[in-house]
Amino acid sequence: MGEKIRYGIDLGTTNSAIAYFDGKETHILKNRHQMDVTPSVVRISKGGEIKVGLDAYQRLHDDPHNTVSEFKRWIGQKSNKMFKSSKLTMNAEELSSEILKSLFSDVKINTGQDVSTAVITVPAAFGHLQCEATARASSMAGLDDAHLLQEPIAAGIAYGVKPDSKDKNWLVYDLGGGTFDIAVISTREGKLKVLEHKGNNMLGGKDFDRLIVEKIILPKLKEIYEITGPSSNKYSRLVQRLKKTAEEVKKDLSYNEKTVASIFNVGEDEVGELINEEIYVERENFEELIKPYILKTVELCKEAVKDSRLSKDDFESIILVGGSTYIPLVRELLKKEFNIPLNFSLDPITVVARGASVYAATLPIIENESREEVFNGLNIDLDYPNIESGVECFISGYIDELKNNQNQYEVSISDKTGYWSSGWIPLKGGYFEADIKLLENKINNFNIYMRDEVGKQILITPKQFSISTIGCSVGEVPIPYSIGVECVKNDGTSEVDIIFKRSTPLPAKKIVTYRTAKKLSRNTLGVNEDNYIGIKILEGDYPYPEDNTVIAALKIPSEEIKRPIPKGADIELSIEINTSRKMSVEAFIPVINQHFRGSVYVPEPEQPPKLKDIRDGLDEIYEIIDDLELLLENIEDIVDDIENYYKIFKELMHSTEEIYLEIYEIEKQNKVIDIDDLKRINQEIKRIRGELRVFKQEVEKYRPLDMSSGIYQELDNTKELVEAYGDNLQKEQLYLVEDRIEQQIERHDDRGRKKSEEKLERLKWEILNEQEWFWETQFNLLKEESAYVNKDEARRLIEEGECAIKVEDYGLLKGIILDLIKLLPESEVEIQSKKAIKAGIKKSKLESM
């Protein structure tokens, strides 16, 4: 052992960098082109040769079919890049691993060392699945051990090693090429701690490049050349090539009031004329385009400051991170809003890698021992601060294998310089603790030894560890989103039970008791939810499970249980998350005395959303908006804070209208939309829907009895049908349901009201099923549908349906309609819903431990 992790890596959307810390200062390792950063770009030639970095970037804009960038934005998603010439495909994890391999190769050339362990930074706004995917990328690149660290914290550590960095509050503003993070960081009493954080994974400098192309360059070119709509292949190639020009324009405007967009070698227009042009671009026009986006980042900053319970006057400075912070408008708006000094004394482009290297220098390398050593040795779980601001600190260790061992064991810790030694410390139940003496302003390296009662040396791992006294110590890292479990309610719907609230410090562990929502017999046949009990772990801050992300699941399959599990049996669920966001889940069922841990899996990466699913999501939002609008109108006179409610409502309406207009433009122009745009729009729809539902839940408590959940509208609709087409028995059923509804509303019996709504729905469909006009209407709607998966079969069925109507064979028509529905393509939501594990647990009366 003996070596320490010396490398910190900023695995960026646009560029990546690797650095090391020598105990006094950080160093950026230059790549083979003598650059501090390596473009995060991968190219595969026809023969399958992989090029990374600058070599790939130089072909990005003239050969996009075989070159790819910005894949960090879709890491953790089920998206692949097809390299046209080689016919090879790679996902974002594999592409990221190629960037890492390139960085490791540069280290080998510069230092002669292999990189086996490192600290890799991720945006604070990254979810669990994105972190898992990043960890897999590091493994593909050959890392034995990768620690993940949030980018704003890494930047804070880089500034924290500077003199006079203690007892400060900083706002770390990180605007890179593809993501935005804001973090409120405190160094009170020499401990660097994240007080609050916000972010947007789909906002960065690349979005500004897109705006320059779409709003400045293309409109000018269309005045001169024959350039048709976005569906044209020539148009797509042109846009890709113009992105390089846009990036150059953006950079020039950071230093100049105006610049020239030199457009050459970008192809021909639709009539074959070569496109060569120079377009003057003024900073003022560029700033007008990006200002709404920058203002969004400023709003997130204000929210972070407010939630941290600090005021603007409490901050020493705003630390600027990321290449996009060179844009003058960014700095201008931050100064205007906060009136706090801006700090960019460390290069905003490499500061994250530098901070990660400082953190990395204090972590032990866990090397792979030989098989014999692993078998004979003992693993010590050490708990100590990697960075400490004082001259002494507390350390503890635990050896699980010795917790019940009665033999006497001792450990000894000593500074490598001979400055200090702990002497021999006895273990009790496999546990020991000690106070460590430290030297100031250096990395203190320690050896740790172990012996048995006769003085024989015991092989242990790790054998060494380090504690830095340079700068501030690092406090616990918070989780960016709440983590909970989906639970089934008595009415059959689901809810989220939060286990770890947002900003819970890591590492974290909790044991919570739940109950089974159904019984499970041994060896139940079939592949549906009846042959297992499912436990779904969710990430997100919304009360409805579907608005959050499934990040892990545990199946308790019928073939693995020792004996039947009754409904209502206790399940003790243990969840543990380490500082790199790695999660372990275990379930224990006392009634059968059985543990389940091997069946945990991380779900498949999410499929990229489709435009149809996005439209469906938008329709759902408008349904919530319509109900909310009516509800707000009816509670105006009874709510004191109605103005604030309307303000929140209008803000959410405005966000919805922005998305609607963007989708409208895409459909109007028949525009080819890329994965990034789809993901960004879908992410915004999920956010709006989640916030609308939370807002509606708050407003619902004021809902008047005479408009309870729209049930009266449903009652009126059913009444019309019953009065027009119902028989005496159906009229009697309606009367009984109507009477119950009045009683349920007066008693605020939500569960009973939902059952009454279901009865109304069944009664309505029972009547409609007997109406010939209803089936003719359904058939005519299906005739207009064009998205059948088998168009020939659909055409045949439509002809048969028309014949059935002519001869008034409505029994046949019903069958034809059902067959046509089967030919409609499933939405991605429906597909994933069928694949998904169904939750099988309920909340317990027992409190969390």
Coordinates of N, CA and C in Angstrom, one line a residue, residues 563-633:
R563 N -41.2 -20.1 3.9 CA -42.6 -20.4 4.1 C -43.5 -19.2 3.8
P564 N -44.8 -19.4 3.7 CA -45.7 -18.3 3.2 C -45.6 -17.0 4.1
I565 N -45.7 -15.9 3.5 CA -45.7 -14.6 4.3 C -47.1 -14.1 4.3
P566 N -47.7 -13.9 5.5 CA -49.1 -13.4 5.5 C -49.2 -11.9 5.2
K567 N -50.3 -11.5 4.8 CA -50.6 -10.1 4.6 C -50.5 -9.4 6.0
G568 N -49.8 -8.2 6.0 CA -49.6 -7.4 7.2 C -48.4 -7.8 8.0
A569 N -47.6 -8.7 7.5 CA -46.4 -9.1 8.2 C -45.3 -8.0 8.2
D570 N -44.6 -7.8 9.3 CA -43.6 -6.8 9.3 C -42.4 -7.0 8.4
I571 N -41.9 -6.0 7.8 CA -40.7 -6.0 7.0 C -39.8 -4.9 7.5
E572 N -38.6 -5.3 8.0 CA -37.6 -4.3 8.4 C -36.7 -4.0 7.3
L573 N -36.8 -2.8 6.8 CA -36.1 -2.3 5.6 C -34.9 -1.5 6.1
S574 N -33.7 -1.9 5.7 CA -32.4 -1.2 6.0 C -31.9 -0.6 4.8
I575 N -31.6 0.7 4.8 CA -31.1 1.4 3.6 C -29.8 2.2 4.1
E576 N -28.7 2.0 3.3 CA -27.5 2.7 3.7 C -26.9 3.3 2.4
I577 N -26.5 4.6 2.6 CA -25.9 5.3 1.4 C -24.5 5.9 1.9
N578 N -23.5 5.6 1.0 CA -22.2 6.2 1.4 C -21.9 7.5 0.8
T579 N -20.8 8.1 1.0 CA -20.5 9.5 0.5 C -20.5 9.6 -1.0
S580 N -20.3 8.5 -1.7 CA -20.3 8.5 -3.1 C -21.7 8.2 -3.7
R581 N -22.7 8.2 -2.8 CA -24.1 7.9 -3.1 C -24.4 6.5 -3.5
K582 N -23.4 5.6 -3.2 CA -23.6 4.1 -3.4 C -24.6 3.6 -2.4
M583 N -25.7 2.9 -2.8 CA -26.7 2.5 -1.9 C -26.8 1.0 -1.8
S584 N -27.1 0.6 -0.5 CA -27.3 -0.8 -0.3 C -28.7 -0.9 0.4
V585 N -29.4 -2.0 0.0 CA -30.8 -2.2 0.6 C -30.9 -3.6 1.1
E586 N -31.5 -3.8 2.2 CA -31.7 -5.1 2.8 C -33.0 -5.2 3.5
A587 N -33.7 -6.3 3.3 CA -35.0 -6.5 4.0 C -35.0 -7.7 4.9
F588 N -35.5 -7.6 6.1 CA -35.6 -8.7 7.0 C -37.1 -8.9 7.4
I589 N -37.6 -10.1 7.2 CA -39.0 -10.5 7.5 C -39.0 -11.4 8.8
P590 N -39.3 -10.8 10.0 CA -39.2 -11.6 11.2 C -40.0 -12.8 11.2
V591 N -41.2 -12.8 10.6 CA -42.1 -13.9 10.7 C -41.6 -15.2 10.1
I592 N -40.7 -15.0 9.1 CA -40.1 -16.2 8.5 C -38.6 -16.2 8.8
N593 N -38.1 -15.2 9.6 CA -36.7 -15.2 10.0 C -35.7 -15.2 8.8
Q594 N -36.0 -14.4 7.8 CA -35.2 -14.4 6.5 C -34.8 -13.0 6.1
H595 N -33.5 -12.9 5.6 CA -33.0 -11.7 5.0 C -33.0 -11.8 3.5
F596 N -33.2 -10.6 2.9 CA -33.2 -10.5 1.4 C -32.3 -9.3 1.1
R597 N -31.2 -9.6 0.4 CA -30.3 -8.5 0.0 C -29.8 -8.7 -1.4
G598 N -29.7 -9.9 -1.9 CA -29.1 -10.2 -3.2 C -29.9 -9.8 -4.4
S599 N -31.2 -9.6 -4.2 CA -32.1 -9.3 -5.3 C -32.3 -7.8 -5.6
V600 N -31.4 -7.0 -4.9 CA -31.5 -5.5 -5.2 C -31.0 -5.3 -6.6
Y601 N -31.7 -4.4 -7.3 CA -31.1 -4.0 -8.6 C -31.4 -2.5 -8.8
V602 N -30.5 -1.9 -9.6 CA -30.8 -0.6 -10.1 C -31.6 -0.7 -11.4
P603 N -32.7 0.0 -11.6 CA -33.5 -0.2 -12.8 C -32.7 0.2 -14.0
E604 N -33.2 -0.4 -15.2 CA -32.5 0.0 -16.4 C -32.6 1.5 -16.6
P605 N -31.6 2.1 -17.3 CA -31.6 3.5 -17.5 C -32.9 3.9 -18.2
E606 N -33.4 5.1 -17.9 CA -34.6 5.6 -18.5 C -34.5 5.7 -20.0
Q607 N -35.6 5.4 -20.7 CA -35.6 5.6 -22.2 C -35.7 7.1 -22.4
P608 N -35.1 7.6 -23.4 CA -35.3 9.1 -23.7 C -36.8 9.3 -24.0
P609 N -37.4 10.4 -23.6 CA -38.8 10.6 -23.8 C -39.1 10.8 -25.3
K610 N -40.3 10.5 -25.6 CA -40.8 10.8 -27.0 C -41.8 12.0 -27.0
L611 N -41.9 12.6 -28.2 CA -42.7 13.8 -28.2 C -44.2 13.5 -27.8
K612 N -44.7 12.3 -28.2 CA -46.0 12.0 -27.8 C -46.2 11.9 -26.3
D613 N -45.2 11.3 -25.6 CA -45.3 11.2 -24.1 C -45.2 12.6 -23.5
I614 N -44.4 13.5 -24.1 CA -44.3 14.9 -23.7 C -45.7 15.6 -23.8
R615 N -46.3 15.4 -25.0 CA -47.6 16.0 -25.2 C -48.7 15.5 -24.2
D616 N -48.6 14.2 -23.9 CA -49.5 13.6 -22.9 C -49.3 14.2 -21.6
G617 N -48.0 14.4 -21.2 CA -47.7 15.1 -19.9 C -48.2 16.5 -19.9
L618 N -48.1 17.2 -21.0 CA -48.6 18.6 -21.0 C -50.1 18.6 -20.9
D619 N -50.8 17.7 -21.5 CA -52.3 17.6 -21.4 C -52.7 17.3 -19.9
E620 N -51.9 16.5 -19.3 CA -52.2 16.2 -17.8 C -52.0 17.5 -17.0
I621 N -51.0 18.2 -17.3 CA -50.8 19.5 -16.6 C -51.9 20.5 -16.8
Y622 N -52.4 20.6 -18.0 CA -53.6 21.5 -18.3 C -54.8 21.0 -17.5
E623 N -55.0 19.7 -17.4 CA -56.1 19.2 -16.6 C -56.1 19.7 -15.1
I624 N -54.8 19.6 -14.6 CA -54.6 20.1 -13.2 C -54.9 21.6 -13.1
I625 N -54.4 22.3 -14.1 CA -54.5 23.8 -14.2 C -56.0 24.2 -14.2
D626 N -56.8 23.5 -15.1 CA -58.2 23.8 -15.2 C -58.9 23.6 -13.8
D627 N -58.6 22.5 -13.2 CA -59.2 22.3 -11.9 C -58.8 23.3 -10.8
L628 N -57.5 23.6 -10.9 CA -57.0 24.6 -9.9 C -57.6 26.0 -10.1
E629 N -57.7 26.4 -11.4 CA -58.3 27.7 -11.7 C -59.7 27.8 -11.2
L630 N -60.5 26.8 -11.4 CA -61.9 26.8 -10.9 C -61.9 26.8 -9.4
L631 N -61.0 26.0 -8.7 CA -60.9 26.0 -7.3 C -60.5 27.3 -6.7
L632 N -59.5 28.0 -7.3 CA -59.1 29.3 -6.8 C -60.2 30.3 -6.9
E633 N -61.0 30.3 -8.0 CA -62.1 31.2 -8.1 C -63.1 31.0 -7.0

